[in-house]
Short mmCIF file of C-alpha atoms in Angstrom, two decimals:
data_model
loop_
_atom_site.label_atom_id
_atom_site.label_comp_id
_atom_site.label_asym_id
_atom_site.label_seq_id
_atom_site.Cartn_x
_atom_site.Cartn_y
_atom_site.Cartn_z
CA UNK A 28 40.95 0.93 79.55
CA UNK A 29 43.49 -1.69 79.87
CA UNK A 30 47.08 -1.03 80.79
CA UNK A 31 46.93 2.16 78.44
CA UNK A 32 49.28 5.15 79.86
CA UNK A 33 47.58 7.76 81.72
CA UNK A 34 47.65 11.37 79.41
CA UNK A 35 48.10 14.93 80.77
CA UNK A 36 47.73 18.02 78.13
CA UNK A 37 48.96 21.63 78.60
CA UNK A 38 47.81 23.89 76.81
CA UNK A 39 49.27 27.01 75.61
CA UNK A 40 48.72 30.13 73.25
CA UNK A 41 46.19 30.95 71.50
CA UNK A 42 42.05 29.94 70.59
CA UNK A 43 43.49 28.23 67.58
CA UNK A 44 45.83 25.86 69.66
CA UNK A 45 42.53 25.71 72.00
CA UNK A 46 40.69 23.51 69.19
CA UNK A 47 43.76 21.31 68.40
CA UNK A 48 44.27 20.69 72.56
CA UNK A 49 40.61 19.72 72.39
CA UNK A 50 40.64 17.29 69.15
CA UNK A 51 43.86 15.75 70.99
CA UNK A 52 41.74 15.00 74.05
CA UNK A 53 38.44 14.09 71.64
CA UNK A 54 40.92 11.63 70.15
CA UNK A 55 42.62 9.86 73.06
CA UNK A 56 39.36 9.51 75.12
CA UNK A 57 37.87 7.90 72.30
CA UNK A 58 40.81 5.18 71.89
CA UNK A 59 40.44 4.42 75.12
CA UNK A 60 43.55 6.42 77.14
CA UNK A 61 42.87 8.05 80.81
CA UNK A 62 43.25 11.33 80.24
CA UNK A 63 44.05 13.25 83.81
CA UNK A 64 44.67 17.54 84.52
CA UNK A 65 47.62 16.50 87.33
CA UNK A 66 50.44 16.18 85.35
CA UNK A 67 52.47 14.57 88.37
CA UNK A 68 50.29 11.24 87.92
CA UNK A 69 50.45 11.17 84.38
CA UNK A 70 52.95 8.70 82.03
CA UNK A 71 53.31 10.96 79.31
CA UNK A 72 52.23 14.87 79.24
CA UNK A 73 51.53 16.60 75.94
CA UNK A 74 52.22 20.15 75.81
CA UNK A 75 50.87 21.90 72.50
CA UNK A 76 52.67 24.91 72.05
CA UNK A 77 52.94 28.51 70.75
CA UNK A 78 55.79 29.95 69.00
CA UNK A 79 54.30 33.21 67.93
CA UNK A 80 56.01 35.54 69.16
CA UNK A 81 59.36 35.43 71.42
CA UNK A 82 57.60 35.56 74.58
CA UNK A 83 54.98 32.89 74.02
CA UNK A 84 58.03 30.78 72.98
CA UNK A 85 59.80 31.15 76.18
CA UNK A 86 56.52 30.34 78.06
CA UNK A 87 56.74 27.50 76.17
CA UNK A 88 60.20 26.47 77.01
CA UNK A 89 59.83 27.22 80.74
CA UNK A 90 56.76 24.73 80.96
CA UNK A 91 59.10 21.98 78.49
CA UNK A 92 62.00 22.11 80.70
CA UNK A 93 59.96 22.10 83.98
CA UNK A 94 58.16 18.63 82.52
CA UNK A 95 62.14 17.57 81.97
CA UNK A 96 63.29 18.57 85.48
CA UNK A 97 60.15 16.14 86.63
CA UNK A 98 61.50 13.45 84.54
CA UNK A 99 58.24 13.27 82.39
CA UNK A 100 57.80 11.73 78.72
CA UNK A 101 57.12 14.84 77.03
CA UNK A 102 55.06 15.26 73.60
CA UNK A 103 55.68 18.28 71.97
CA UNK A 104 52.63 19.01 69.46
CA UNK A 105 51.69 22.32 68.05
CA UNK A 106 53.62 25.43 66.75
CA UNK A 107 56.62 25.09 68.24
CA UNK A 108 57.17 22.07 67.01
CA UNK A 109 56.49 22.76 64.21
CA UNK A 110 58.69 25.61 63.72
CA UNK A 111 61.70 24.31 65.73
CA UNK A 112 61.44 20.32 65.70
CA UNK A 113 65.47 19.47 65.08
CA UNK A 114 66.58 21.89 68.11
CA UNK A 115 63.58 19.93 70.49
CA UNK A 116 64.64 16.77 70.05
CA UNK A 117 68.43 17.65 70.40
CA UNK A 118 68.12 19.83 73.42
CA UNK A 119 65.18 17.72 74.83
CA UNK A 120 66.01 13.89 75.54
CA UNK A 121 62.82 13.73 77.91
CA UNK A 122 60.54 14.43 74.88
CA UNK A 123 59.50 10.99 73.49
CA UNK A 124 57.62 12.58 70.05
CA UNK A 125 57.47 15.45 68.26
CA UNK A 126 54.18 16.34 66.17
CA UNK A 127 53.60 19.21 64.05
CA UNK A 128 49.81 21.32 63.74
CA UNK A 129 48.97 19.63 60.72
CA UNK A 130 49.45 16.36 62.46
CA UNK A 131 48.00 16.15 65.46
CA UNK A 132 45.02 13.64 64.24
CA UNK A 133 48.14 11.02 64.33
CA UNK A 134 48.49 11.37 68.06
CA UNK A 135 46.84 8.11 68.86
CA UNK A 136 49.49 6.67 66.66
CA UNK A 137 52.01 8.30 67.94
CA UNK A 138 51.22 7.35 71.55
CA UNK A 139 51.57 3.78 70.61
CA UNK A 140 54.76 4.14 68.69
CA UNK A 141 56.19 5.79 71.67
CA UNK A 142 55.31 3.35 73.78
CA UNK A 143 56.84 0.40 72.02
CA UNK A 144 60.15 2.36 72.34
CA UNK A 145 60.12 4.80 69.40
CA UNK A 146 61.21 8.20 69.42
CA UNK A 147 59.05 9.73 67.03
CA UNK A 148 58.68 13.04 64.49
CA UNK A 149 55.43 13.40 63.00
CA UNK A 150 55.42 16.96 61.07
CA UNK A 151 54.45 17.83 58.00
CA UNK A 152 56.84 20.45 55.80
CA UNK A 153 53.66 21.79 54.29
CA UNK A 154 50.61 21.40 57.03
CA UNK A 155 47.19 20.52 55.00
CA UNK A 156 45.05 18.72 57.52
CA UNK A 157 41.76 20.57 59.02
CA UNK A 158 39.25 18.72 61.64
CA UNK A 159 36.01 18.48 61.01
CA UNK A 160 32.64 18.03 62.60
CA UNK A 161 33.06 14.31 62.36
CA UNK A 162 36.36 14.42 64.55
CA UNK A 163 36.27 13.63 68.35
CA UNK A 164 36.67 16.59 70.37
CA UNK A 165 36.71 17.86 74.31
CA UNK A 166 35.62 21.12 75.05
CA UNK A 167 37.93 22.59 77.40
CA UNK A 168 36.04 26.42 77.81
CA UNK A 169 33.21 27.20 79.92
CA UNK A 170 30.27 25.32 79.20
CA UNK A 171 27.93 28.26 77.40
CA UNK A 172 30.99 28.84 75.00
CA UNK A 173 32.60 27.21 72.12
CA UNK A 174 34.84 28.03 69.21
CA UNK A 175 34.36 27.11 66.13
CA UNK A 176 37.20 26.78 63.03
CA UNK A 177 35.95 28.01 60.02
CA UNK A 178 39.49 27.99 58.21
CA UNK A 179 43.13 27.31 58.95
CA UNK A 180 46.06 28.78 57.64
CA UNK A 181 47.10 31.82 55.66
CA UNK A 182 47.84 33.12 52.27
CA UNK A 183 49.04 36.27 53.09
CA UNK A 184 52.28 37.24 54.19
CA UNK A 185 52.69 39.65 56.45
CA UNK A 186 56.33 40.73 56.64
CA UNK A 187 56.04 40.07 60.62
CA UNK A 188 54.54 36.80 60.69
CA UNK A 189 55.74 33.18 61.13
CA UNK A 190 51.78 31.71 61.30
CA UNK A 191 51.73 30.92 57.94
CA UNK A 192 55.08 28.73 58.06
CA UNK A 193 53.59 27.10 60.65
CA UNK A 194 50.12 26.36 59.79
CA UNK A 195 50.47 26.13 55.85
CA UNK A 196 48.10 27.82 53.79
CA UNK A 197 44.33 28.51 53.93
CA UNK A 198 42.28 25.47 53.86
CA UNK A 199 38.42 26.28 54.49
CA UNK A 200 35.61 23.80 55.53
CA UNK A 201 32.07 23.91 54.22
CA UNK A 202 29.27 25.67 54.99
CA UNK A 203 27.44 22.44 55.52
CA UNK A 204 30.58 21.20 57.75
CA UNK A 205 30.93 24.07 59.67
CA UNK A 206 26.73 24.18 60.20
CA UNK A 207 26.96 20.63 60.98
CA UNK A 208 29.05 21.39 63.84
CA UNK A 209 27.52 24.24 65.23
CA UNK A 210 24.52 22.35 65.47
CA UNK A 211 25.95 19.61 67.89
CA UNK A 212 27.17 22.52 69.98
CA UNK A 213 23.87 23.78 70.01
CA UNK A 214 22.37 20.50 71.21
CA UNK A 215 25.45 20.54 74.03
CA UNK A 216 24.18 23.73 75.04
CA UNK A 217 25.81 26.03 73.83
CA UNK A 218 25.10 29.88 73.95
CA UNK A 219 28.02 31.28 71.80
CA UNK A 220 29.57 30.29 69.51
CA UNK A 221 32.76 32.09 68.35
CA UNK A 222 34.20 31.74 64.47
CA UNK A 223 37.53 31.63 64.16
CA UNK A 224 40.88 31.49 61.89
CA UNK A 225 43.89 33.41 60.52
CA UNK A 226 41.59 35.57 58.52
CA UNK A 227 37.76 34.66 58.79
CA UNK A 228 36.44 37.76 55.95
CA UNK A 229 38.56 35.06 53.67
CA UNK A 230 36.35 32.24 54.64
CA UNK A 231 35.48 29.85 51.35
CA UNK A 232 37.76 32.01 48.98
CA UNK A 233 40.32 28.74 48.44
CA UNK A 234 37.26 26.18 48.40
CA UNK A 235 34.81 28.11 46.30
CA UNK A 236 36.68 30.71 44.53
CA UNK A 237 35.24 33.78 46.16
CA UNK A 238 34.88 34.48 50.13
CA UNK A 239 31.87 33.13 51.33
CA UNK A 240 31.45 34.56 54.61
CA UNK A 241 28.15 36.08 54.28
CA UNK A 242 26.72 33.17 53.12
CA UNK A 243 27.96 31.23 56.23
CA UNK A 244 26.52 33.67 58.34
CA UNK A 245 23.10 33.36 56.79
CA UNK A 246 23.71 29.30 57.04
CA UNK A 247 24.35 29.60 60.90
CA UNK A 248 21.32 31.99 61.24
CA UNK A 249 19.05 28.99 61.55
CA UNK A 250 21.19 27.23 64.19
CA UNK A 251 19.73 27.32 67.47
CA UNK A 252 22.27 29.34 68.95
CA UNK A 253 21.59 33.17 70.83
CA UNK A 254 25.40 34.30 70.27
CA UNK A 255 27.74 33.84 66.74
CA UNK A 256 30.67 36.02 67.04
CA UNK A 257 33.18 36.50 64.58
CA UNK A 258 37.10 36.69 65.43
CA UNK A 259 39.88 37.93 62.84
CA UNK A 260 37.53 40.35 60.48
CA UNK A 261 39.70 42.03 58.13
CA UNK A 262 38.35 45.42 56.92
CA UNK A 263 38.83 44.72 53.03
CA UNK A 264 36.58 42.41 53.70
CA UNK A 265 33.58 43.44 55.13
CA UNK A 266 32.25 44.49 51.91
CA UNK A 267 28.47 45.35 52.06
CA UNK A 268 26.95 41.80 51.42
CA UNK A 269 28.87 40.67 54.52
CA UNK A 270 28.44 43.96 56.56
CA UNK A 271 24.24 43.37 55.60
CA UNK A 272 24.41 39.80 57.07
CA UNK A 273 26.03 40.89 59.91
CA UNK A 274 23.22 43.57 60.43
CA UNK A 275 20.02 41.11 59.25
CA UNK A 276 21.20 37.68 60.98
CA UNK A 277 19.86 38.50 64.47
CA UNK A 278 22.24 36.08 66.29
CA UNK A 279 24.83 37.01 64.77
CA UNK A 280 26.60 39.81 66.82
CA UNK A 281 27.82 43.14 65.60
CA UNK A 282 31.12 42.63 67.27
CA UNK A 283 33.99 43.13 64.75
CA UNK A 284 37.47 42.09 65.66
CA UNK A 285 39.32 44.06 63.23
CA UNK A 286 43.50 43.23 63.27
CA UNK A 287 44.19 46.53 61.79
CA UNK A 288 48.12 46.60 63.01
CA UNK A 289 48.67 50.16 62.08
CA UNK A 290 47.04 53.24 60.81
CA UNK A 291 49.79 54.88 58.25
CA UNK A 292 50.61 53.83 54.95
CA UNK A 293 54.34 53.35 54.72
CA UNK A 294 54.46 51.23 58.02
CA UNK A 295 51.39 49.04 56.47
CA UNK A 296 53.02 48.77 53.25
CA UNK A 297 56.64 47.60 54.96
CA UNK A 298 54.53 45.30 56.85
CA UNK A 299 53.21 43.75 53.39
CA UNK A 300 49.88 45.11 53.81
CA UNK A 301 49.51 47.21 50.82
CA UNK A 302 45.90 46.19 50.43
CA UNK A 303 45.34 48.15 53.46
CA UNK A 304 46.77 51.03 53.48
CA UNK A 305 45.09 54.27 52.89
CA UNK A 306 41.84 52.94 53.20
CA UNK A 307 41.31 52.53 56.90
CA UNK A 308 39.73 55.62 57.62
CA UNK A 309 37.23 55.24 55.09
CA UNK A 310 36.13 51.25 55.74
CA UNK A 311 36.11 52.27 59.58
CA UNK A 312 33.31 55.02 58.97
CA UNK A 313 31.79 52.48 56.56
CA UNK A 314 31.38 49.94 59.09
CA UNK A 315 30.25 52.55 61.81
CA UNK A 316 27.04 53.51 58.87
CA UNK A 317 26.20 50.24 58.31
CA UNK A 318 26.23 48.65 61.49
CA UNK A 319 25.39 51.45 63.82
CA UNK A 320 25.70 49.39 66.94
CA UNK A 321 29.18 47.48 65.85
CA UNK A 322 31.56 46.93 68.82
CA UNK A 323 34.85 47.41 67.43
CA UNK A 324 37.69 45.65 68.29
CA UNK A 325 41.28 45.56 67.26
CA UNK A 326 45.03 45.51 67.65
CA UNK A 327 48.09 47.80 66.67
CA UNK A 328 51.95 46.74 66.64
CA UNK A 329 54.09 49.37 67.47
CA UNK A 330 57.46 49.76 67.03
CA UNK A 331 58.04 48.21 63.63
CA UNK A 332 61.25 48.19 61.90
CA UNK A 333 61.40 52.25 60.67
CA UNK A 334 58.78 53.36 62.73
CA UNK A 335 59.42 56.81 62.82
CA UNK A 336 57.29 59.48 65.84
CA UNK A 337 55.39 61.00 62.66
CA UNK A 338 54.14 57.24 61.93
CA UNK A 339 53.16 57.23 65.27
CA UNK A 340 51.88 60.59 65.64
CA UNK A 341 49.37 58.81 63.02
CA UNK A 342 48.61 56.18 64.73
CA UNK A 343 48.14 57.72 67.87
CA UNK A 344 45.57 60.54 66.13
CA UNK A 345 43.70 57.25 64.29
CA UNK A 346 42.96 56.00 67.67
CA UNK A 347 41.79 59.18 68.75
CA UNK A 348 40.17 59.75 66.19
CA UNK A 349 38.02 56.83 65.91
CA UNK A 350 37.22 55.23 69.56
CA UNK A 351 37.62 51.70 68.78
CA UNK A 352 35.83 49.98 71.92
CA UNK A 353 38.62 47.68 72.71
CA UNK A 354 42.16 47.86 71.85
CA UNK A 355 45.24 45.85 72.02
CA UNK A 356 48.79 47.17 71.31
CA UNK A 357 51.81 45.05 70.68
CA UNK A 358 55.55 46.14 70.88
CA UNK A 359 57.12 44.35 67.67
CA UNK A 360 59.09 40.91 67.90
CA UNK A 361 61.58 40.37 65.61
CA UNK A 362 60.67 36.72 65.05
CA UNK A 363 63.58 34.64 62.97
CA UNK A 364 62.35 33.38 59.29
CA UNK A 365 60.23 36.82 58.79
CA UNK A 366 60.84 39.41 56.19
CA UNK A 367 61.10 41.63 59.42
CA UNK A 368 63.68 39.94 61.11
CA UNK A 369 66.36 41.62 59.20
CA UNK A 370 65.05 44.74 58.23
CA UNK A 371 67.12 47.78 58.96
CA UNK A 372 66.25 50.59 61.78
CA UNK A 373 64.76 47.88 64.58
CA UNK A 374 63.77 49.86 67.40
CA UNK A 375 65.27 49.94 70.67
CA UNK A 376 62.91 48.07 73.12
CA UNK A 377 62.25 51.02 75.68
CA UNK A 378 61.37 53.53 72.58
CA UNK A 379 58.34 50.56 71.83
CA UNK A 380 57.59 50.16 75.22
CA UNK A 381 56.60 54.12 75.51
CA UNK A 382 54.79 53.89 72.23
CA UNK A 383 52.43 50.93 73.52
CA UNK A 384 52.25 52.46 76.80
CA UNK A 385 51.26 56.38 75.33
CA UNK A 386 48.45 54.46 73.06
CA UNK A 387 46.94 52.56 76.10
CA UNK A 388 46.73 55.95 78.02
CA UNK A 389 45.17 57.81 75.39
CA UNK A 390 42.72 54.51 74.74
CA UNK A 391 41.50 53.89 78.79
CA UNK A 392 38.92 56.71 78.84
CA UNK A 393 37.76 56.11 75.58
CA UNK A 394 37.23 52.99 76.85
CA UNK A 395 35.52 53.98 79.97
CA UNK A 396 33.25 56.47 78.14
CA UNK A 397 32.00 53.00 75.96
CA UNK A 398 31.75 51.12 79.16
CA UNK A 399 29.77 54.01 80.91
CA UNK A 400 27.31 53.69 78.24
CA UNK A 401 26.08 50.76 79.12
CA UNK A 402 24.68 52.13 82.62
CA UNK A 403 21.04 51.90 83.49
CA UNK A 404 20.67 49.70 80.67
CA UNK A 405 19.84 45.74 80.98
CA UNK A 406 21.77 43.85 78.49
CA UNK A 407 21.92 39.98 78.21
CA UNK A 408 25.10 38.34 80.27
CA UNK A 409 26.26 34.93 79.99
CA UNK A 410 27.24 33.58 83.00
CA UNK A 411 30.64 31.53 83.20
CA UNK A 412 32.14 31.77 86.72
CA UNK A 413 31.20 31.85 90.09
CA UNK A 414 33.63 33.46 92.64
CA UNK A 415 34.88 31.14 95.14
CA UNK A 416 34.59 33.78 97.93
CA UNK A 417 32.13 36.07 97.90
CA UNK A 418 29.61 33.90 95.58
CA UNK A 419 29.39 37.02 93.10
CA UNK A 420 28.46 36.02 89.18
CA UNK A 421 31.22 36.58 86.53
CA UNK A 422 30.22 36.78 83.10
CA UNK A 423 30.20 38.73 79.53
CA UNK A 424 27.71 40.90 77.47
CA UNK A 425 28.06 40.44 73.90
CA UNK A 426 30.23 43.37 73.79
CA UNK A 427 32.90 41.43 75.54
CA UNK A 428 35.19 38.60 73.87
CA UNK A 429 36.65 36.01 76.12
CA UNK A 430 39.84 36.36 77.33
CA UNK A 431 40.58 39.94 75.57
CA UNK A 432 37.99 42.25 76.56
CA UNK A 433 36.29 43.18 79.94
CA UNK A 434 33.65 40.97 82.38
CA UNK A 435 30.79 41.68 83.96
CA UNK A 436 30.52 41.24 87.65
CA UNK A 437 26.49 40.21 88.99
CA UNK A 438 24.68 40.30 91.56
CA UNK A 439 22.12 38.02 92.23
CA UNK A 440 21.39 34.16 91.10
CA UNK A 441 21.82 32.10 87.87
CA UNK A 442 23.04 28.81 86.36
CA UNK A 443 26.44 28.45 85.02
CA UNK A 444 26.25 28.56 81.39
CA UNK A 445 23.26 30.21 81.09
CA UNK A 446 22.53 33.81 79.61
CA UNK A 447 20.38 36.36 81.99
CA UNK A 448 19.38 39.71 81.83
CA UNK A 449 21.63 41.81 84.18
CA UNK A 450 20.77 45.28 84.94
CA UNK A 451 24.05 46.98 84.44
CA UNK A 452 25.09 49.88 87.44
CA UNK A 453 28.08 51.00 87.10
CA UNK A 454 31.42 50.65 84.93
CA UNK A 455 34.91 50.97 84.79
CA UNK A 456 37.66 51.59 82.08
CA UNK A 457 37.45 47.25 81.70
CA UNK A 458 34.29 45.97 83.56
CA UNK A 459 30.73 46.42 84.26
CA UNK A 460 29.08 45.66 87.38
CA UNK A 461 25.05 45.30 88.44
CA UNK A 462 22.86 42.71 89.06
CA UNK A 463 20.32 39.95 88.07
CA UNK A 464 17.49 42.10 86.37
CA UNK A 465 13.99 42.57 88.19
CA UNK A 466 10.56 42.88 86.58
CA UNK A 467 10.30 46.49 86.96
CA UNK A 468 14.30 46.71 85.23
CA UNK A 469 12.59 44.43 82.27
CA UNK A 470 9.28 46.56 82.02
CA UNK A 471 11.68 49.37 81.78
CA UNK A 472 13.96 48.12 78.87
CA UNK A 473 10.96 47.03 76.91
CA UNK A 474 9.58 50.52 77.39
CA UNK A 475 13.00 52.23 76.23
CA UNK A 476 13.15 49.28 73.32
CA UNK A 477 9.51 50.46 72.20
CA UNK A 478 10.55 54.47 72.43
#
């Protein structure tokens, strides 16, 4: 190794960020730096931030000026920087460089610019750059799971959304790149796989002039891989050919994260959603026919500029009405550089705060009911954690996402990583609970499988 500097990363926001933090590590191992988790021993710490949304940028900011207190050589990579670069540098003299998310292939670069004394600003005013399978890369999640970026970027604009000055427009890789890749995680061991980007039912439509996302799913059908699960599904696009793939690739799950945002029409349209609005109801019970067993996720924003109780009253009745298994609900940030920073009738932050709260309430049995459901079934877990103190198994089913949705709690013994049948006996509004399945539990699913 030399006398290269030792290299601490920390990571924040979201799965996206997660891929760029590991292609920064894939990079620097492979030129040779020590990279080390204790930031305290480190020469130079890399954060890669988020500047989504007002409170991931003050996370960001606390963890910055904590690194400054410390006195430590600070690269700033990521959103953030990207969105905020000028104001960094100024207000930051601890932070050495400055590199922006269509950039951060230079970091080995900019590592050795640094170090000969530079202070340095790597960012691109329109990101273009995507990794590929041929780029280094770390895995920092459990070992059974991996994501996998199918796209970056965004051409839509959503009137309350800064991604797509931040990440530039969308850029897709090819079937055969994205296959290639999924394959090496497969040989790593890999149980799931999960396909992500800032709109995946978009997938191909910039590289081969149509979206190609049944087709992908077909391709990464005959990768040796139990679990392919697909984040960021918007409902225009699950049009039947990708709804049938979904329902005739077997390892690809039915779980459809759908980022719906709202139910009625005038909050969707002053969102600049128009192609959604009106049509909700309908795709929802289209999805529900065509893949009978879909787990469906999504997430709502409430409190939107002009908001008013009837558009909420809507909402709340859409929610009712359809018993999504998992929701998420967002109070609105006004984020500066959005159509919807400066839109008239903002909302006062404790009228949101009931809305979010009201919609949780009215989703937690709904929940529970989905959850109970599972009872006295076995269902295949993959197991990711072990607890320190009472040695009980931690994983997921495939109804559950990392991160967003529940766990599963087990009983009984398996390998890290690995994906056993778990015979499930009791639930909660968020979790399920049971244990390692016996012979007689297997004999029994096959005879309920068989009818």
């Amino acid at each position: 190794m030399g006398n290269k500097p030792t290299i601490a990363i920390s990571h924040l926001g979201c799965e996206k960020n997660r891929i760029d933090t590991e292609h920064i590590l894939g990079l620097l191992v492979q030129a040779g730096y020590s990279v080390d988790t204790d930031e305290e021993v480190a020469d130079y710490v890399i954060v890669n931030t988020c500047s989504f949304i007002q409170s991931a940028r003050e996370e960001s900011v606390r963890t910055l000026v904590e690194l400054a207190e410390a006195n430590k050589k600070i690269v700033i990579t990521g959103c953030m920087a990207q969105h905020f670069q000028e104001q960094l540098f100024d207000e930051l003299p601890e932070a050495v460089a400055v590199v922006g998310t269509g950039d951060y292939n230079k970091i080995v670069e900019v590592i050795e610019r640094v170090e000969v004394g530079e202070r340095v600003t790597e960012i691109s005013a329109e990101p273009t750059y995507i990794a590929d399978e041929t780029t280094p890369r770390y895995r920092t999640t459990t070992e059974g799971v991996a994501y996998l970026r199918v796209a970056e970027g965004c051409d839509y604009r959503c009137a309350f959304c800064i991604i797509p000055h931040l990440r530039g427009n969308q850029r897709s890789r090819t079937i055969e790149s994205i296959v290639a890749e999924a394959q090496q995680l497969a040989a790593e061991g890999v149980q799931e796989i999960i396909l992500i980007s800032q709109i995946t039912t978009n997938y191909g439509l910039d590289l081969y002039g149509e979206p190609r996302l049944a087709e992908l799913l077909r391709a990464l059908g005959e990768v040796d891989v139990p679990w392919i699960r697909m984040h960021y599904a918007y409902p225009t696009g699950l049009t039947p050919k990708v709804l049938r793939a979904i329902r005739e690739t077997p390892n690809v799950l039915p779980y459809l994260d759908l980022p719906l945002q709202h139910s009625h029409p005038e909050v969707l349209r002053a969102m600049n959603r128009p192609w959604q609005a009106g049509v909700n109801d309908r795709i929802i019970e289209g999805i529900k026919a065509a893949v009978p067993d879909a787990v469906l996720r999504t997430t709502f924003i409430v409190g939107f500029p002009g908001e008013t109780d009837e558009h909420f009253d809507h909402l709340y009745q859409f929610v009712q009405r359809h018993e999504f298994d998992h929701v998420g609900v967002f109070t609105f940030s006004p984020e500066e550089g959005t159509p919807a920073y400066t839109l008239p009738n903002q909302l006062p932050q404790e009228v949101m705060d009931e809305r979010r709260d009201a919609l949780m309430e009215l989703q937690q049995p709904i929940s529970l009911k989905k959850n109970q459901g599972e009872v006295g079934k076995v269902v295949d877990v993959l197991i990711e954690q072990e607890h320190p103190e009472t040695g009980e198994l931690i994983g997921r089913s495939a109804r559950f996402a990392p991160e967003v949705d529940g766990l599963v709690y087990v009983r009984g013994n398996a390998r890290l990583g690995s994906r056993v049948p778990v015979a499930i006996a009791s639930a909660d509004v968020y979790d399920l609970y049971g244990h390692v399945a016996t012979v007689a539990d297997l004999v029994q699913r096959e005879s309920i499988a068989l009818g």
